[in-house]
Amino acid sequence: MDRYDIPFMQRALDLARKGSGLASPNPMVGCVIVRDGELVGEGFHQYDRRDHAETAALKVAGDRARGATLYVNLEPCCHTGRTGPCVQAIVAAGIRRVNAAMPDPNPAVAGKGFDVLRSSGIEVDNGTLQDEAQRLNEAFAFWIRARRPFVTLKSALTLDGQLALPASGKKKSSTWFTSEESRAEVHRMRHSSDALLTGIGTVLADDPALTDRSGLPRRRPLLRVLLDSRLRLSPRSRVVQAAARDLLVFTCVKGNSQRRKQLERAGVEVVSLRGRPGRVPLQPVLEELGKRDILSVLLEAGPSLNGAALAAGVVHKVSLFLAPKLAGGSAVPFASAPGLAIPQLTGIRMRHFGPDLALEGYLRHVYGNHRASRHN
């Protein structure tokens, strides 16, 4: 390993993160070009600008790319899509060595980019900071293989495992009990997600707007997805008034009811699915979102939908914000479903946001059963 490998691969990963909200439905990719220890070019991918990260970095480096090392967090592509193959641009620029954090593990594409580079006399290494690179593009990795989005269940809990503090005074529901720092992180999570999913119970109880208020740029609006089996959503609710044209409602109600007409006039898209009474089926919802190039879904819901999603096995990752407060006997559990047995979380990470503890872990790993692939 070259002494420059880790710091410059970390720079490539940091650049790739700049594509959050801007690269989807492509993966987030950053690239750094280094000659004689000096950074001579760098770039990251934004879907609307078309250029892959390697091409963007090569344009900055110009003639200084000859004899240099190129660091990138995902194996350079070797096929033509909206742009030409990156491997051809790398060869033409005279790059001496390529270090990719992770190979493309899709069996249909695996290693072909590396093969082209090696056959052209370029030294190829991979595996530097691979775990971090895999985590960065885990949503893309699942979607490109399964054509369904990667689902993260986010919830805020008291120390005794409740979703809410007891209501006080005339309030019908509890107020926020997590810190401002935690709420800012939740909006960052919304920004990095393609869609936010919740149930009608949450909307009726709290009347949320469900918007991305991170202030960060994104190429397409956050899609708010609501499961409303009996179509009880009011056209006057905040979720409709906030940005109706970014709201997709799944229901079991068929036909053109008066409520449906009202919602559609307000700009809401309503999709009817066949389901059990009072329950919108989750698998068809996720399949439809996958068809719409939705790579990642952030699930923010109450105990019923949390329980249904966990019972259906559609949740990949769980992110819990634990506030240092006790709810006592409020009895609003994190998840509720008959016979629900949640498997042990793996790959757990813990962080602090203000006084709160955030815990993140996996129920289903993408790498291994599901593989990543570059997408044009």
CSV table of C-alpha atoms in Angstrom, one decimal:
chain,number,residue,atom,x,y,z
A,1,MET,CA,0.0,0.0,0.0
A,2,ASP,CA,1.3,3.4,-0.9
A,3,ARG,CA,1.6,5.9,2.0
A,4,TYR,CA,-0.8,8.2,0.1
A,5,ASP,CA,-3.6,5.6,-0.3
A,6,ILE,CA,-5.6,6.1,2.8
A,7,PRO,CA,-5.6,9.9,3.0
A,8,PHE,CA,-6.4,10.3,-0.7
A,9,MET,CA,-9.0,7.6,-0.7
A,10,GLN,CA,-10.6,9.4,2.2
A,11,ARG,CA,-10.6,12.6,0.1
A,12,ALA,CA,-12.3,10.6,-2.7
A,13,LEU,CA,-15.0,9.4,-0.3
A,14,ASP,CA,-15.5,12.9,1.1
A,15,LEU,CA,-16.0,14.2,-2.4
A,16,ALA,CA,-18.4,11.3,-3.2
A,17,ARG,CA,-20.6,12.5,-0.2
A,18,LYS,CA,-21.1,15.8,-1.9
A,19,GLY,CA,-23.2,13.9,-4.4
A,20,SER,CA,-25.8,13.2,-1.6
A,21,GLY,CA,-29.1,14.4,-3.0
A,22,LEU,CA,-27.5,15.1,-6.4
A,23,ALA,CA,-26.3,11.8,-7.8
A,24,SER,CA,-29.4,9.5,-7.4
A,25,PRO,CA,-30.4,7.3,-9.1
A,26,ASN,CA,-26.6,6.8,-9.8
A,27,PRO,CA,-24.1,6.0,-7.0
A,28,MET,CA,-22.2,8.6,-5.2
A,29,VAL,CA,-18.6,8.6,-6.6
A,30,GLY,CA,-15.6,10.9,-5.9
A,31,CYS,CA,-12.3,10.8,-7.6
A,32,VAL,CA,-8.8,12.2,-6.8
A,33,ILE,CA,-5.8,12.3,-9.1
A,34,VAL,CA,-2.3,12.5,-7.5
A,35,ARG,CA,1.1,12.8,-9.1
A,36,ASP,CA,4.3,12.8,-7.0
A,37,GLY,CA,2.2,13.3,-3.8
A,38,GLU,CA,0.5,16.3,-5.2
A,39,LEU,CA,-3.3,16.5,-5.8
A,40,VAL,CA,-3.7,17.6,-9.4
A,41,GLY,CA,-7.4,16.9,-10.1
A,42,GLU,CA,-10.5,16.0,-8.3
A,43,GLY,CA,-14.3,15.7,-8.9
A,44,PHE,CA,-17.5,14.0,-7.9
A,45,HIS,CA,-20.6,12.8,-9.8
A,46,GLN,CA,-23.8,14.8,-10.1
A,47,TYR,CA,-26.5,13.2,-12.2
A,48,ASP,CA,-27.6,16.3,-14.0
A,49,ARG,CA,-24.0,17.2,-15.0
A,50,ARG,CA,-23.6,13.7,-16.6
A,51,ASP,CA,-19.8,13.5,-16.1
A,52,HIS,CA,-18.7,10.6,-13.9
A,53,ALA,CA,-16.3,11.5,-11.1
A,54,GLU,CA,-13.3,10.2,-13.0
A,55,THR,CA,-14.0,12.3,-16.1
A,56,ALA,CA,-14.5,15.4,-14.0
A,57,ALA,CA,-11.2,14.9,-12.2
A,58,LEU,CA,-9.4,14.2,-15.4
A,59,LYS,CA,-10.6,17.4,-17.0
A,60,VAL,CA,-9.2,19.3,-14.0
A,61,ALA,CA,-5.9,17.5,-14.1
A,62,GLY,CA,-5.3,17.8,-17.8
A,63,ASP,CA,-1.8,16.9,-18.9
A,64,ARG,CA,-0.8,16.5,-15.2
A,65,ALA,CA,-2.7,13.2,-15.2
A,66,ARG,CA,0.0,11.4,-17.2
A,67,GLY,CA,1.9,9.1,-14.9
A,68,ALA,CA,-0.4,9.9,-11.9
A,69,THR,CA,-2.5,7.7,-9.6
A,70,LEU,CA,-6.3,7.9,-9.7
A,71,TYR,CA,-8.2,7.2,-6.5
A,72,VAL,CA,-11.9,6.4,-6.8
A,73,ASN,CA,-14.4,4.9,-4.4
A,74,LEU,CA,-16.1,2.6,-7.0
A,75,GLU,CA,-14.6,0.6,-9.8
A,76,PRO,CA,-14.5,2.7,-13.0
A,77,CYS,CA,-17.2,1.8,-15.5
A,78,CYS,CA,-16.5,0.0,-18.7
A,79,HIS,CA,-19.8,0.4,-20.6
A,80,THR,CA,-21.5,3.2,-22.4
A,81,GLY,CA,-24.7,4.7,-21.0
A,82,ARG,CA,-25.4,8.4,-20.8
A,83,THR,CA,-21.6,8.9,-21.0
A,84,GLY,CA,-18.7,6.9,-22.4
A,85,PRO,CA,-16.7,4.3,-20.4
A,86,CYS,CA,-14.5,5.9,-17.8
A,87,VAL,CA,-11.8,3.3,-18.3
A,88,GLN,CA,-11.2,4.6,-21.8
A,89,ALA,CA,-10.8,8.1,-20.5
A,90,ILE,CA,-8.4,6.9,-17.8
A,91,VAL,CA,-6.3,5.0,-20.4
A,92,ALA,CA,-6.2,7.9,-22.8
A,93,ALA,CA,-5.1,10.3,-20.0
A,94,GLY,CA,-2.0,8.2,-19.3
A,95,ILE,CA,-2.9,7.3,-15.7
A,96,ARG,CA,-0.2,5.0,-14.3
A,97,ARG,CA,-2.1,3.4,-11.3
A,98,VAL,CA,-5.8,3.2,-10.3
A,99,ASN,CA,-6.8,2.5,-6.7
A,100,ALA,CA,-10.6,1.8,-6.2
A,101,ALA,CA,-12.1,1.4,-2.8
A,102,MET,CA,-14.3,-1.4,-3.9
A,103,PRO,CA,-14.8,-3.5,-7.1
A,104,ASP,CA,-18.1,-3.7,-8.8
A,105,PRO,CA,-19.4,-7.0,-7.4
A,106,ASN,CA,-22.3,-7.4,-9.8
A,107,PRO,CA,-21.7,-10.9,-11.4
A,108,ALA,CA,-22.6,-9.4,-14.8
A,109,VAL,CA,-20.0,-6.6,-14.6
A,110,ALA,CA,-17.6,-7.7,-11.8
A,111,GLY,CA,-14.0,-6.7,-12.4
A,112,LYS,CA,-14.4,-5.9,-16.1
A,113,GLY,CA,-13.4,-2.3,-15.6
A,114,PHE,CA,-10.3,-3.5,-13.8
A,115,ASP,CA,-9.5,-6.0,-16.6
A,116,VAL,CA,-9.6,-3.3,-19.2
A,117,LEU,CA,-7.2,-1.1,-17.1
A,118,ARG,CA,-4.8,-4.0,-16.5
A,119,SER,CA,-4.8,-5.0,-20.1
A,120,SER,CA,-3.8,-1.5,-21.0
A,121,GLY,CA,-0.8,-1.7,-18.6
A,122,ILE,CA,-2.3,0.2,-15.7
A,123,GLU,CA,-1.5,-1.0,-12.2
A,124,VAL,CA,-4.8,-1.6,-10.3
A,125,ASP,CA,-5.4,-1.9,-6.5
A,126,ASN,CA,-8.6,-2.1,-4.6
A,127,GLY,CA,-9.9,-2.5,-1.1
A,128,THR,CA,-8.7,0.7,0.5
A,129,LEU,CA,-11.4,1.9,2.9
A,130,GLN,CA,-13.8,-0.6,1.3
A,131,ASP,CA,-16.2,-0.9,4.3
A,132,GLU,CA,-16.7,2.9,4.2
A,133,ALA,CA,-17.2,2.8,0.5
A,134,GLN,CA,-19.8,0.0,0.7
A,135,ARG,CA,-21.8,1.8,3.4
A,136,LEU,CA,-21.8,5.0,1.3
A,137,ASN,CA,-23.6,3.3,-1.6
A,138,GLU,CA,-25.6,0.6,0.2
A,139,ALA,CA,-28.9,2.0,-1.1
A,140,PHE,CA,-27.8,2.0,-4.7
A,141,ALA,CA,-26.3,-1.5,-4.3
A,142,PHE,CA,-29.6,-2.9,-3.2
A,143,TRP,CA,-31.7,-1.1,-5.8
A,144,ILE,CA,-29.6,-2.0,-8.8
A,145,ARG,CA,-30.0,-5.7,-8.0
A,146,ALA,CA,-33.5,-5.9,-6.5
A,147,ARG,CA,-35.1,-2.9,-8.2
A,148,ARG,CA,-36.6,-2.0,-4.8
A,149,PRO,CA,-35.4,0.7,-2.4
A,150,PHE,CA,-33.2,0.3,0.6
A,151,VAL,CA,-35.3,1.0,3.7
A,152,THR,CA,-34.0,2.7,6.9
A,153,LEU,CA,-36.4,2.7,9.8
A,154,LYS,CA,-35.8,5.9,11.9
A,155,SER,CA,-37.4,6.5,15.2
A,156,ALA,CA,-37.0,8.6,18.3
A,157,LEU,CA,-37.4,6.9,21.7
A,158,THR,CA,-37.3,7.6,25.4
A,159,LEU,CA,-34.9,5.6,27.5
A,160,ASP,CA,-37.8,3.3,28.4
A,161,GLY,CA,-38.6,2.6,24.8
A,162,GLN,CA,-41.6,4.8,24.2
A,163,LEU,CA,-42.3,6.8,21.0
A,164,ALA,CA,-43.9,9.7,22.9
A,165,LEU,CA,-44.0,11.5,26.2
A,166,PRO,CA,-47.4,11.8,27.9
A,167,ALA,CA,-49.5,14.6,26.4
A,168,SER,CA,-50.0,17.6,28.6
A,169,GLY,CA,-52.7,20.2,28.8
A,170,LYS,CA,-55.0,20.4,25.8
A,171,LYS,CA,-52.5,18.8,23.4
A,172,LYS,CA,-53.6,15.6,21.8
A,173,SER,CA,-50.1,14.4,21.1
A,174,SER,CA,-46.7,14.8,22.6
A,175,THR,CA,-44.1,17.4,21.5
A,176,TRP,CA,-40.6,16.8,20.4
A,177,PHE,CA,-38.4,15.2,23.1
A,178,THR,CA,-35.2,14.8,21.2
A,179,SER,CA,-32.6,17.6,20.9
A,180,GLU,CA,-32.2,20.2,18.2
A,181,GLU,CA,-29.0,18.4,17.2
A,182,SER,CA,-30.9,15.2,16.7
A,183,ARG,CA,-33.6,16.8,14.7
A,184,ALA,CA,-31.0,18.5,12.4
A,185,GLU,CA,-29.5,15.0,11.8
A,186,VAL,CA,-32.9,13.7,10.9
A,187,HIS,CA,-33.3,16.3,8.2
A,188,ARG,CA,-29.8,15.4,6.9
A,189,MET,CA,-31.1,11.8,6.7
A,190,ARG,CA,-34.2,13.0,4.8
A,191,HIS,CA,-31.9,14.9,2.5
A,192,SER,CA,-29.9,11.8,1.7
A,193,SER,CA,-33.0,9.8,1.1
A,194,ASP,CA,-35.1,9.7,-2.1
A,195,ALA,CA,-38.4,9.2,-0.3
A,196,LEU,CA,-39.9,9.5,3.2
A,197,LEU,CA,-42.6,6.9,4.1
A,198,THR,CA,-45.2,7.1,6.8
A,199,GLY,CA,-48.7,6.1,7.7
A,200,ILE,CA,-52.0,8.0,8.0
A,201,GLY,CA,-52.0,7.5,11.7
A,202,THR,CA,-48.9,9.7,12.1
A,203,VAL,CA,-50.5,12.4,9.9
A,204,LEU,CA,-53.8,12.4,11.8
A,205,ALA,CA,-52.0,12.5,15.1
A,206,ASP,CA,-49.3,15.1,14.5
A,207,ASP,CA,-50.2,16.9,11.2
A,208,PRO,CA,-46.5,17.0,10.0
A,209,ALA,CA,-45.2,18.6,6.8
A,210,LEU,CA,-42.7,15.7,6.3
A,211,THR,CA,-40.4,17.9,4.2
A,212,ASP,CA,-36.6,18.1,3.9
A,213,ARG,CA,-35.6,21.2,5.8
A,214,SER,CA,-31.8,20.6,5.8
A,215,GLY,CA,-31.3,23.5,3.4
A,216,LEU,CA,-28.9,21.3,1.3
A,217,PRO,CA,-29.3,21.1,-2.5
A,218,ARG,CA,-31.0,18.2,-4.1
A,219,ARG,CA,-31.8,17.4,-7.8
A,220,ARG,CA,-35.3,16.1,-7.2
A,221,PRO,CA,-37.7,16.8,-4.4
A,222,LEU,CA,-38.0,14.5,-1.4
A,223,LEU,CA,-41.0,12.2,-2.3
A,224,ARG,CA,-43.4,12.0,0.6
A,225,VAL,CA,-45.1,8.6,0.5
A,226,LEU,CA,-48.2,8.0,2.7
A,227,LEU,CA,-50.0,4.8,3.3
A,228,ASP,CA,-53.7,5.6,3.8
A,229,SER,CA,-55.9,2.4,3.3
A,230,ARG,CA,-59.2,4.2,3.8
A,231,LEU,CA,-58.2,7.5,2.2
A,232,ARG,CA,-58.7,9.7,5.3
A,233,LEU,CA,-56.1,12.3,4.4
A,234,SER,CA,-57.5,15.8,4.4
A,235,PRO,CA,-56.7,18.2,1.6
A,236,ARG,CA,-56.2,20.8,4.3
A,237,SER,CA,-53.5,18.9,6.1
A,238,ARG,CA,-49.9,20.3,6.3
A,239,VAL,CA,-48.5,17.4,4.3
A,240,VAL,CA,-50.7,18.3,1.4
A,241,GLN,CA,-50.4,22.1,1.8
A,242,ALA,CA,-46.6,21.9,2.1
A,243,ALA,CA,-45.9,20.5,-1.4
A,244,ALA,CA,-48.7,18.4,-2.8
A,245,ARG,CA,-47.0,17.5,-6.1
A,246,ASP,CA,-44.3,15.7,-4.2
A,247,LEU,CA,-46.9,13.6,-2.3
A,248,LEU,CA,-47.8,10.0,-3.3
A,249,VAL,CA,-50.6,8.3,-1.4
A,250,PHE,CA,-51.2,4.6,-1.6
A,251,THR,CA,-54.7,3.4,-0.6
A,252,CYS,CA,-57.0,0.4,-0.8
A,253,VAL,CA,-60.0,2.6,-1.8
A,254,LYS,CA,-61.0,2.0,-5.4
A,255,GLY,CA,-62.9,4.3,-7.8
A,256,ASN,CA,-63.2,8.1,-7.9
A,257,SER,CA,-64.4,9.0,-4.4
A,258,GLN,CA,-65.0,12.6,-3.5
A,259,ARG,CA,-62.0,12.6,-1.3
A,260,ARG,CA,-59.8,11.2,-4.0
A,261,LYS,CA,-61.0,13.9,-6.4
A,262,GLN,CA,-60.2,16.6,-3.8
A,263,LEU,CA,-56.7,15.3,-3.3
A,264,GLU,CA,-55.9,15.0,-7.0
A,265,ARG,CA,-57.2,18.5,-7.6
A,266,ALA,CA,-54.7,19.6,-4.9
A,267,GLY,CA,-51.9,17.9,-6.9
A,268,VAL,CA,-51.6,14.7,-4.8
A,269,GLU,CA,-51.0,11.4,-6.7
A,270,VAL,CA,-53.2,8.6,-5.4
A,271,VAL,CA,-52.5,5.0,-6.3
A,272,SER,CA,-55.0,2.2,-5.4
A,273,LEU,CA,-53.6,-1.2,-4.4
A,274,ARG,CA,-55.4,-4.4,-3.5
A,275,GLY,CA,-54.9,-5.2,0.2
A,276,ARG,CA,-56.4,-6.5,3.4
A,277,PRO,CA,-58.9,-4.2,5.1
A,278,GLY,CA,-57.1,-1.4,6.9
A,279,ARG,CA,-53.7,-2.4,5.6
A,280,VAL,CA,-51.8,-1.2,2.5
A,281,PRO,CA,-49.5,-4.0,1.3
A,282,LEU,CA,-45.8,-3.0,1.6
A,283,GLN,CA,-44.2,-5.1,-1.1
A,284,PRO,CA,-46.2,-3.6,-3.9
A,285,VAL,CA,-45.5,-0.1,-2.5
A,286,LEU,CA,-41.8,-0.7,-2.6
A,287,GLU,CA,-41.9,-2.3,-6.0
A,288,GLU,CA,-43.7,0.8,-7.4
A,289,LEU,CA,-41.1,3.1,-5.7
A,290,GLY,CA,-38.3,1.0,-7.3
A,291,LYS,CA,-39.9,1.5,-10.7
A,292,ARG,CA,-39.7,5.3,-10.1
A,293,ASP,CA,-35.9,5.1,-9.5
A,294,ILE,CA,-36.4,5.6,-5.7
A,295,LEU,CA,-33.2,4.1,-4.3
A,296,SER,CA,-33.7,4.9,-0.6
A,297,VAL,CA,-36.6,5.2,1.7
A,298,LEU,CA,-36.6,6.7,5.2
A,299,LEU,CA,-39.5,5.2,7.3
A,300,GLU,CA,-40.7,7.6,9.9
A,301,ALA,CA,-43.9,6.1,11.4
A,302,GLY,CA,-45.8,4.9,14.4
A,303,PRO,CA,-45.8,1.5,16.1
A,304,SER,CA,-48.3,-0.2,13.6
A,305,LEU,CA,-46.4,0.6,10.4
A,306,ASN,CA,-43.0,0.1,12.1
A,307,GLY,CA,-44.2,-3.3,13.2
A,308,ALA,CA,-45.7,-4.2,9.8
A,309,ALA,CA,-42.5,-3.2,8.1
A,310,LEU,CA,-40.3,-5.3,10.4
A,311,ALA,CA,-42.7,-8.3,10.2
A,312,ALA,CA,-42.6,-8.1,6.4
A,313,GLY,CA,-38.8,-8.1,6.4
A,314,VAL,CA,-38.5,-5.0,4.3
A,315,VAL,CA,-36.3,-3.0,6.7
A,316,HIS,CA,-32.5,-3.1,6.1
A,317,LYS,CA,-31.3,-0.6,8.7
A,318,VAL,CA,-32.6,0.8,11.9
A,319,SER,CA,-31.6,4.2,13.2
A,320,LEU,CA,-32.8,5.1,16.8
A,321,PHE,CA,-32.4,8.4,18.6
A,322,LEU,CA,-32.5,7.8,22.3
A,323,ALA,CA,-33.4,10.9,24.4
A,324,PRO,CA,-32.4,10.9,28.1
A,325,LYS,CA,-36.0,11.0,29.3
A,326,LEU,CA,-38.6,8.6,30.7
A,327,ALA,CA,-42.2,8.3,29.5
A,328,GLY,CA,-43.4,6.2,32.4
A,329,GLY,CA,-46.7,4.6,31.6
A,330,SER,CA,-47.4,6.2,28.2
A,331,ALA,CA,-47.4,2.8,26.4
A,332,VAL,CA,-46.5,4.0,22.9
A,333,PRO,CA,-44.2,1.2,21.9
A,334,PHE,CA,-41.6,1.4,19.1
A,335,ALA,CA,-43.2,-1.3,17.1
A,336,SER,CA,-46.4,-3.3,17.3
A,337,ALA,CA,-47.3,-6.4,15.4
A,338,PRO,CA,-48.7,-9.8,16.4
A,339,GLY,CA,-45.9,-12.3,17.1
A,340,LEU,CA,-43.2,-9.8,16.1
A,341,ALA,CA,-39.7,-11.1,16.7
A,342,ILE,CA,-36.9,-8.6,15.7
A,343,PRO,CA,-33.6,-10.2,14.9
A,344,GLN,CA,-30.4,-8.9,16.5
A,345,LEU,CA,-28.9,-5.9,14.9
A,346,THR,CA,-25.4,-6.1,13.4
A,347,GLY,CA,-22.8,-3.6,12.5
A,348,ILE,CA,-23.9,-1.3,15.2
A,349,ARG,CA,-22.6,2.3,15.4
A,350,MET,CA,-23.3,4.8,18.1
A,351,ARG,CA,-23.0,8.6,18.0
A,352,HIS,CA,-24.1,11.5,20.2
A,353,PHE,CA,-26.2,14.4,19.0
A,354,GLY,CA,-26.5,16.9,21.8
A,355,PRO,CA,-27.6,15.0,24.9
A,356,ASP,CA,-29.1,12.2,22.8
A,357,LEU,CA,-27.6,8.8,21.8
A,358,ALA,CA,-28.1,7.7,18.2
A,359,LEU,CA,-27.8,4.0,17.6
A,360,GLU,CA,-27.6,2.5,14.1
A,361,GLY,CA,-27.6,-1.1,13.0
A,362,TYR,CA,-28.5,-3.5,10.3
A,363,LEU,CA,-31.2,-6.1,10.0
A,364,ARG,CA,-30.2,-7.0,6.4
A,365,HIS,CA,-26.8,-6.5,4.9
A,366,VAL,CA,-26.7,-5.4,1.2
A,367,TYR,CA,-23.2,-6.7,0.4
A,368,GLY,CA,-23.0,-10.5,0.2
A,369,ASN,CA,-26.7,-11.2,-0.7
A,370,HIS,CA,-27.1,-8.1,-2.8
A,371,ARG,CA,-24.4,-6.5,-4.9
A,372,ALA,CA,-23.5,-3.1,-6.2
A,373,SER,CA,-23.1,-2.1,-9.8
A,374,ARG,CA,-22.3,1.2,-11.6
A,375,HIS,CA,-25.3,2.7,-13.4
A,376,ASN,CA,-25.3,5.3,-16.2
